XYZ file of C-alpha atoms in Angstrom:
482
model
C 13.114 -27.390 29.747
C 10.607 -24.880 31.025
C 7.055 -25.329 29.714
C 5.010 -22.272 28.927
C 1.393 -21.720 28.030
C 0.386 -19.840 24.932
C -3.206 -19.792 23.760
C -4.567 -23.277 24.216
C -1.216 -25.068 23.849
C 1.680 -25.821 26.155
C 5.059 -25.377 24.489
C 8.613 -25.828 25.685
C 11.340 -23.196 25.524
C 14.429 -24.931 24.184
C 17.796 -23.302 23.631
C 16.902 -20.113 21.771
C 19.913 -20.286 19.460
C 18.781 -23.369 17.543
C 15.406 -24.408 18.967
C 13.882 -27.711 18.021
C 11.144 -26.510 15.690
C 7.575 -27.626 15.449
C 6.559 -28.861 12.005
C 6.207 -26.027 9.498
C 2.718 -26.187 8.065
C 3.014 -24.451 4.711
C 0.288 -22.443 3.122
C -2.254 -24.932 1.729
C -2.052 -25.532 -2.002
C -5.691 -24.529 -2.408
C -4.877 -21.141 -0.882
C -2.008 -20.600 -3.300
C -4.215 -21.725 -6.181
C -6.951 -19.326 -5.117
C -4.453 -16.487 -4.902
C -3.084 -17.249 -8.359
C -6.615 -17.450 -9.758
C -7.409 -14.094 -8.191
C -4.304 -12.609 -9.802
C -5.303 -13.957 -13.205
C -8.773 -12.470 -12.835
C -7.409 -9.158 -11.661
C -4.794 -8.892 -14.391
C -7.414 -9.668 -16.990
C -9.284 -6.472 -16.224
C -9.121 -3.547 -18.622
C -6.312 -1.302 -17.407
C -5.123 2.177 -18.170
C -1.364 2.697 -18.545
C 0.504 3.714 -15.406
C 3.722 5.720 -15.448
C 5.164 4.447 -12.186
C 4.465 2.508 -9.040
C 2.658 4.457 -6.363
C 3.169 2.500 -3.174
C 5.001 4.163 -0.318
C 8.730 3.727 0.069
C 10.181 4.800 3.415
C 10.520 8.522 4.069
C 10.364 9.489 0.399
C 7.517 11.958 0.950
C 7.662 12.254 4.756
C 6.189 15.750 5.352
C 8.569 16.389 8.253
C 11.521 16.036 5.845
C 10.347 16.673 2.301
C 10.423 20.203 0.867
C 9.211 21.854 -2.320
C 11.645 24.764 -2.477
C 12.464 26.374 -5.806
C 15.877 25.507 -7.255
C 17.318 28.883 -6.292
C 15.960 28.934 -2.733
C 17.643 27.904 0.524
C 16.214 27.476 4.009
C 18.429 27.125 7.094
C 18.079 27.509 10.846
C 19.708 26.791 14.199
C 17.946 26.324 17.551
C 19.703 26.154 20.928
C 17.601 24.534 23.679
C 17.970 24.235 27.424
C 15.759 22.462 29.935
C 15.293 19.209 31.782
C 15.567 15.548 30.871
C 13.861 12.616 32.586
C 15.308 9.260 31.547
C 13.982 6.364 33.573
C 13.703 7.593 37.185
C 16.464 10.242 36.946
C 16.166 13.961 36.204
C 19.060 15.855 34.614
C 19.678 19.200 33.005
C 19.728 19.093 29.217
C 21.108 21.181 26.377
C 20.318 20.473 22.732
C 21.427 22.006 19.489
C 19.275 21.457 16.409
C 20.090 22.704 12.925
C 18.770 22.193 9.414
C 19.602 23.164 5.849
C 17.200 22.663 2.943
C 17.685 23.052 -0.788
C 15.356 21.973 -3.573
C 17.279 18.732 -4.140
C 19.019 18.099 -0.818
C 18.436 18.605 2.893
C 20.166 17.909 6.192
C 19.011 17.950 9.825
C 21.128 17.366 12.915
C 20.242 17.194 16.614
C 22.934 16.931 19.306
C 22.328 16.724 23.066
C 24.215 16.653 26.366
C 22.655 15.806 29.726
C 24.090 16.072 33.238
C 22.970 16.542 36.852
C 23.310 15.223 40.386
C 23.207 11.663 39.028
C 26.178 12.433 36.807
C 26.526 12.836 33.076
C 24.339 10.713 30.835
C 27.217 8.921 29.162
C 25.141 7.186 26.502
C 25.111 10.496 24.603
C 28.805 10.133 23.724
C 30.234 6.812 24.922
C 31.246 5.490 21.472
C 32.311 6.840 18.106
C 28.950 6.003 16.503
C 27.367 8.767 18.605
C 29.008 11.268 16.249
C 26.948 9.744 13.421
C 23.758 9.574 15.492
C 23.458 13.366 15.688
C 22.392 13.254 12.014
C 18.604 12.919 11.871
C 18.748 12.624 8.104
C 20.623 13.680 4.999
C 18.658 13.228 1.787
C 18.991 13.855 -1.921
C 15.961 13.919 -4.217
C 16.710 15.384 -7.662
C 13.810 17.191 -9.296
C 12.007 15.393 -12.119
C 13.781 12.165 -11.236
C 12.898 8.869 -9.568
C 16.173 8.948 -7.640
C 15.954 9.189 -3.859
C 18.757 8.629 -1.347
C 18.419 9.086 2.396
C 21.009 8.461 5.126
C 20.079 8.430 8.816
C 18.036 6.433 11.345
C 15.147 4.635 9.619
C 11.594 4.823 10.927
C 9.002 3.863 8.310
C 10.765 1.750 5.719
C 8.577 -0.439 3.528
C 9.839 -2.615 0.708
C 7.390 -3.136 -2.124
C 3.905 -3.979 -0.893
C 5.192 -4.518 2.661
C 4.898 -8.300 2.797
C 8.340 -8.708 4.406
C 9.545 -5.201 5.343
C 6.866 -2.945 6.796
C 7.480 0.115 9.014
C 11.030 -1.092 9.642
C 12.701 1.146 12.237
C 16.187 1.547 13.665
C 15.071 4.188 16.200
C 13.254 2.117 18.797
C 16.418 1.599 20.827
C 17.153 5.324 20.808
C 20.583 5.374 22.465
C 21.884 2.722 20.066
C 20.005 3.820 16.930
C 21.860 3.195 13.698
C 22.310 5.304 10.584
C 20.914 3.366 7.661
C 20.178 3.979 4.003
C 17.036 4.132 1.896
C 17.575 4.490 -1.830
C 15.444 4.156 -4.929
C 16.275 4.567 -8.603
C 14.306 4.055 -11.753
C 12.531 5.140 -14.880
C 9.262 4.328 -16.626
C 9.944 0.611 -16.998
C 12.397 -0.320 -14.221
C 12.707 0.541 -10.541
C 15.170 -0.528 -7.857
C 14.977 -0.041 -4.086
C 17.606 -0.658 -1.422
C 17.432 -0.651 2.388
C 20.523 -0.909 4.602
C 20.023 -1.027 8.363
C 23.454 0.139 9.528
C 26.296 1.756 7.592
C 28.829 0.796 10.270
C 27.970 -2.883 10.777
C 26.960 -5.894 8.727
C 23.312 -6.341 9.635
C 20.132 -6.193 7.576
C 20.277 -5.597 3.816
C 17.238 -5.636 1.538
C 16.738 -4.976 -2.141
C 13.943 -4.984 -4.685
C 13.863 -4.887 -8.477
C 10.627 -4.166 -10.359
C 9.899 -3.859 -14.065
C 7.001 -3.238 -16.471
C 7.254 -5.836 -19.234
C 4.538 -4.221 -21.385
C 5.217 -0.529 -20.720
C 5.639 0.332 -24.405
C 2.283 -1.129 -25.402
C -1.162 0.393 -25.200
C -2.755 -2.851 -24.044
C -4.558 -3.476 -20.806
C -1.393 -4.992 -19.327
C 0.742 -1.895 -19.891
C 0.434 -0.952 -16.195
C 1.554 -4.363 -14.909
C 4.563 -4.330 -12.562
C 6.432 -7.521 -11.661
C 8.951 -7.457 -8.829
C 11.267 -9.581 -6.743
C 12.709 -8.743 -3.322
C 15.471 -10.337 -1.277
C 16.649 -9.732 2.273
C 19.366 -11.006 4.562
C 20.261 -10.215 8.156
C 23.888 -11.095 8.821
C 23.401 -10.613 12.568
C 20.544 -13.129 12.895
C 20.393 -16.839 12.166
C 17.761 -19.194 10.848
C 17.122 -22.675 12.163
C 20.180 -24.112 10.421
C 22.480 -21.515 11.963
C 23.034 -19.630 8.692
C 22.309 -15.891 8.316
C 18.583 -15.203 8.080
C 17.372 -14.909 4.484
C 13.960 -14.003 3.056
C 12.527 -13.350 -0.399
C 9.277 -12.339 -2.062
C 7.775 -11.912 -5.522
C 4.822 -9.673 -6.259
C 2.737 -8.160 -9.024
C 0.457 -5.145 -9.222
C -1.367 -3.158 -11.865
C -3.894 -0.402 -12.362
C -7.230 -2.128 -12.871
C -9.137 1.063 -13.616
C -9.061 4.820 -13.097
C -11.800 7.275 -12.198
C -10.626 10.840 -12.520
C -7.388 11.104 -10.559
C -8.181 7.986 -8.493
C -6.694 4.634 -9.454
C -7.582 1.156 -8.229
C -4.477 -1.042 -8.018
C -4.801 -4.733 -7.071
C -1.664 -6.609 -6.030
C -0.543 -10.065 -4.958
C 2.606 -11.326 -3.266
C 4.237 -14.570 -2.160
C 6.983 -14.389 0.489
C 9.142 -16.846 2.386
C 11.571 -16.624 5.295
C 14.077 -19.401 4.676
C 13.997 -22.298 7.205
C 10.859 -20.695 8.691
C 7.622 -20.334 6.733
C 5.866 -18.656 3.834
C 2.769 -16.571 3.195
C 0.499 -15.223 0.466
C -0.854 -11.661 0.297
C -3.721 -10.472 -1.921
C -5.162 -6.962 -1.789
C -5.784 -3.643 -3.490
C -4.983 0.051 -3.077
C -7.241 2.970 -3.930
C -4.824 5.821 -4.626
C -4.913 9.481 -5.561
C -1.409 10.907 -5.778
C -2.530 14.476 -6.410
C -5.978 15.224 -5.050
C -6.892 18.747 -6.294
C -3.183 19.645 -6.101
C -3.079 19.650 -2.302
C -3.023 16.074 -1.015
C -2.182 12.426 -1.528
C -4.718 9.762 -0.493
C -4.334 6.009 -0.126
C -6.709 3.324 1.133
C -5.678 -0.343 1.356
C -7.509 -3.570 2.085
C -5.610 -6.860 1.896
C -5.744 -10.461 3.106
C -2.812 -12.496 4.419
C -2.692 -16.295 4.318
C 0.225 -17.232 6.570
C 1.911 -20.581 7.035
C 3.387 -21.622 10.361
C 6.572 -19.801 11.388
C 5.724 -16.809 9.171
C 4.588 -13.309 10.127
C 3.706 -10.669 7.521
C 5.910 -7.621 7.914
C 8.195 -9.566 10.265
C 11.040 -7.151 9.497
C 9.132 -4.259 11.011
C 9.095 -1.587 13.669
C 10.172 -3.814 16.588
C 12.495 -6.117 14.677
C 15.708 -4.630 16.123
C 14.568 -5.350 19.708
C 12.510 -8.539 19.283
C 13.559 -11.053 16.659
C 15.929 -13.939 15.948
C 18.795 -11.727 17.126
C 17.265 -9.822 20.064
C 15.018 -10.505 23.059
C 12.547 -8.025 24.526
C 12.234 -8.638 28.265
C 8.642 -8.307 29.426
C 7.348 -6.487 32.466
C 7.024 -9.242 35.120
C 3.749 -7.692 36.322
C 2.163 -7.647 32.857
C 0.019 -10.339 31.279
C 2.340 -13.102 30.143
C 2.262 -13.901 26.466
C 5.553 -15.353 25.315
C 8.159 -17.713 26.694
C 10.399 -18.020 29.743
C 14.137 -17.741 29.201
C 16.196 -20.595 30.621
C 18.253 -19.529 33.621
C 17.997 -18.634 37.278
C 16.259 -15.286 36.714
C 13.326 -16.825 34.824
C 12.993 -13.649 32.733
C 9.920 -13.542 30.561
C 10.049 -12.616 26.874
C 7.541 -10.306 25.241
C 5.932 -11.550 22.070
C 5.908 -14.875 20.280
C 9.144 -16.042 18.604
C 8.578 -16.584 14.913
C 9.458 -20.283 15.130
C 6.443 -20.768 17.435
C 3.921 -18.845 15.302
C 0.956 -20.962 14.216
C -0.644 -20.967 10.779
C -3.233 -18.194 10.539
C -4.892 -15.494 8.456
C -4.937 -11.728 8.886
C -6.683 -8.685 7.434
C -4.690 -5.560 6.563
C -6.437 -2.178 6.580
C -4.583 1.050 5.920
C -5.409 4.727 5.428
C -3.014 7.514 4.516
C -3.980 11.165 4.101
C -1.126 13.508 3.254
C -1.560 17.239 2.700
C 1.753 18.153 1.135
C 4.307 19.382 3.710
C 1.547 20.259 6.204
C -0.323 17.217 7.488
C -0.111 13.450 7.498
C -2.317 10.760 8.991
C -1.001 7.276 8.290
C -2.903 4.480 10.002
C -2.422 0.749 9.595
C -3.978 -2.160 11.461
C -3.126 -5.789 10.812
C -5.920 -7.852 12.374
C -4.716 -11.354 13.109
C -7.251 -14.196 13.180
C -5.904 -17.064 15.247
C -5.203 -18.267 18.789
C -2.136 -16.065 19.306
C -1.979 -12.328 19.979
C -0.236 -11.194 16.798
C -2.252 -8.184 15.629
C -0.253 -5.006 14.874
C -0.964 -1.289 14.775
C 1.033 1.588 13.286
C 0.331 5.314 13.394
C 2.156 8.338 12.000
C 0.600 11.750 12.645
C 2.204 15.026 11.601
C 0.931 18.613 11.660
C 2.769 21.799 10.710
C 1.228 25.243 11.165
C 2.782 28.693 11.184
C 3.740 28.567 14.868
C 3.716 24.910 15.809
C 4.792 21.478 14.698
C 3.481 18.176 16.064
C 4.776 14.693 15.343
C 3.433 11.440 16.824
C 4.522 7.930 15.961
C 3.303 4.722 17.551
C 3.947 1.056 16.817
C 2.202 -1.714 18.746
C 2.327 -5.482 18.425
C 1.062 -8.460 20.376
C -2.525 -7.215 20.222
C -5.560 -9.475 20.514
C -7.758 -7.322 18.280
C -8.770 -3.763 17.488
C -10.321 -3.028 20.881
C -7.128 -4.039 22.688
C -5.754 -0.721 21.402
C -7.737 0.883 24.218
C -6.329 -1.385 26.929
C -2.882 -1.562 28.489
C -0.019 -0.445 26.280
C 1.884 -3.691 26.858
C 5.553 -4.412 26.304
C 5.498 -4.428 22.505
C 4.819 -0.728 22.277
C 6.933 2.144 20.948
C 5.728 5.747 21.124
C 7.313 9.063 20.135
C 5.728 12.468 20.821
C 7.443 15.673 19.644
C 5.774 19.088 19.952
C 7.372 22.430 19.074
C 5.686 25.809 19.584
C 6.755 29.359 18.795
C 5.985 31.377 21.937
C 7.098 34.711 20.529
C 9.733 35.942 18.140
C 12.790 33.706 18.368
C 11.593 31.949 21.552
C 10.449 28.358 21.059
C 9.230 25.640 23.408
C 9.746 21.969 22.701
C 8.435 18.870 24.456
C 9.662 15.425 23.489
C 8.605 12.093 24.989
C 9.800 8.632 24.003
C 8.564 5.236 25.107
C 11.184 3.013 23.534
C 13.851 0.501 24.584
C 17.396 0.272 25.917
C 19.939 -2.591 25.797
C 20.154 -4.710 28.957
C 22.990 -7.165 28.520
C 23.215 -10.374 26.548
C 20.918 -13.370 26.835
C 21.029 -17.042 25.805
C 22.676 -17.692 22.465
C 24.418 -14.311 22.562
C 21.240 -12.406 21.793
C 21.088 -8.779 22.860
C 18.346 -8.093 25.410
C 16.204 -4.966 25.662
C 13.940 -3.448 28.297
C 11.524 -0.524 28.170
C 12.936 2.986 28.576
C 10.828 6.117 29.153
C 12.123 9.603 28.319
C 10.602 13.062 28.762
C 12.229 16.415 27.941
C 10.617 19.875 28.307
C 12.845 22.518 26.687
C 13.007 26.231 25.850
C 15.182 27.591 23.076
C 16.105 30.378 20.692
C 15.801 29.829 16.945
C 17.693 31.768 14.317
C 16.711 31.389 10.667
C 18.955 32.245 7.745
């Protein structure tokens, strides 16, 4: 076996299919007791009734997708682009056709592309039948005055419940093989259900959550209490025993007090990844869902107490390229922080496999400012305190003006701390930049850049391997609105 150094310890890379695990140090009983005591104290506070949960669920109110059209109104448009495409080291000519239709309760957006040049046609655009599905950016249905929400298309910002297990889950970070998934939520005053499906065409990750308000009909201080349970399975990944990966969590939250339109909502969660480890999360949100009728504000501060072999938000933005089912191959010239694959090539993996994660704590800070349909700043930093580089950063920035639209998304992992954000990007980094500008009349310019990943064969244990892929496309087009 090949030894590798991580932090102050030397570990050994065994067969990655069923590695011999280190002992799982669970969360100490005193930590669990402290968390439970905190919950009891929190839930004993005087509370005002709450009509529904307010935490974010996926793209429910994504300003780049959501619309507030009247029931009789329709918005539709088609844009034909032409320009250049740089994928890896190769330039090609590119044509793209984008179209959208919006109604008050439903909307659809598609984006199809073809690229060719002296290096030949870029076959990944249409080399399998799933590419016909991938042209759909999203199709969504959100009935007015209802808690129902259904969205089909590639996922980018999915969060289940408080985000203890599923946080910023994305199926877009391997762009050429992105999958069309489902986000759905249903509910009423006392019950809510949420469902996430990674891929409609294959048996992969499925997650569900059921929440209820046991005292919703009362006027007591506990009338705003929500209790919830979540379960997740990934049929394409295995745990230590070789069975499909399974995880679960239970959580509770309530409105402790309100000041004007602001509400203070403490929450607590316990989660476990079967055959791996478990963790406890305690925190609070300060929320205003309708700030002077123009914006939604959210501020979060939370603490994670993680056992060995557990990472909060493990099913996150990079899960499809770096997990129990996929390996992310690191840049050989970058700082090594991971393990060496067995084999002649001695390829180095980015990140720390979950089975080698030590027990630690982390601090979760989050800020979201959303001016309805116009602007969004969503920032999250998970500061890990331990000997391993496990801090994470997520950013979503969106701006829409009369003549321009800007969208930026970035997900980074494997960080040492906050100031490492200003250092090298590293291997565990996904970035999307999309800028559209109306030059004049029907003439539009669009620039899109992606720093994501592409499949690169199969590794030990049958795991799919990924490497970094860089894309850049400057385009000009004509838009016709209907």
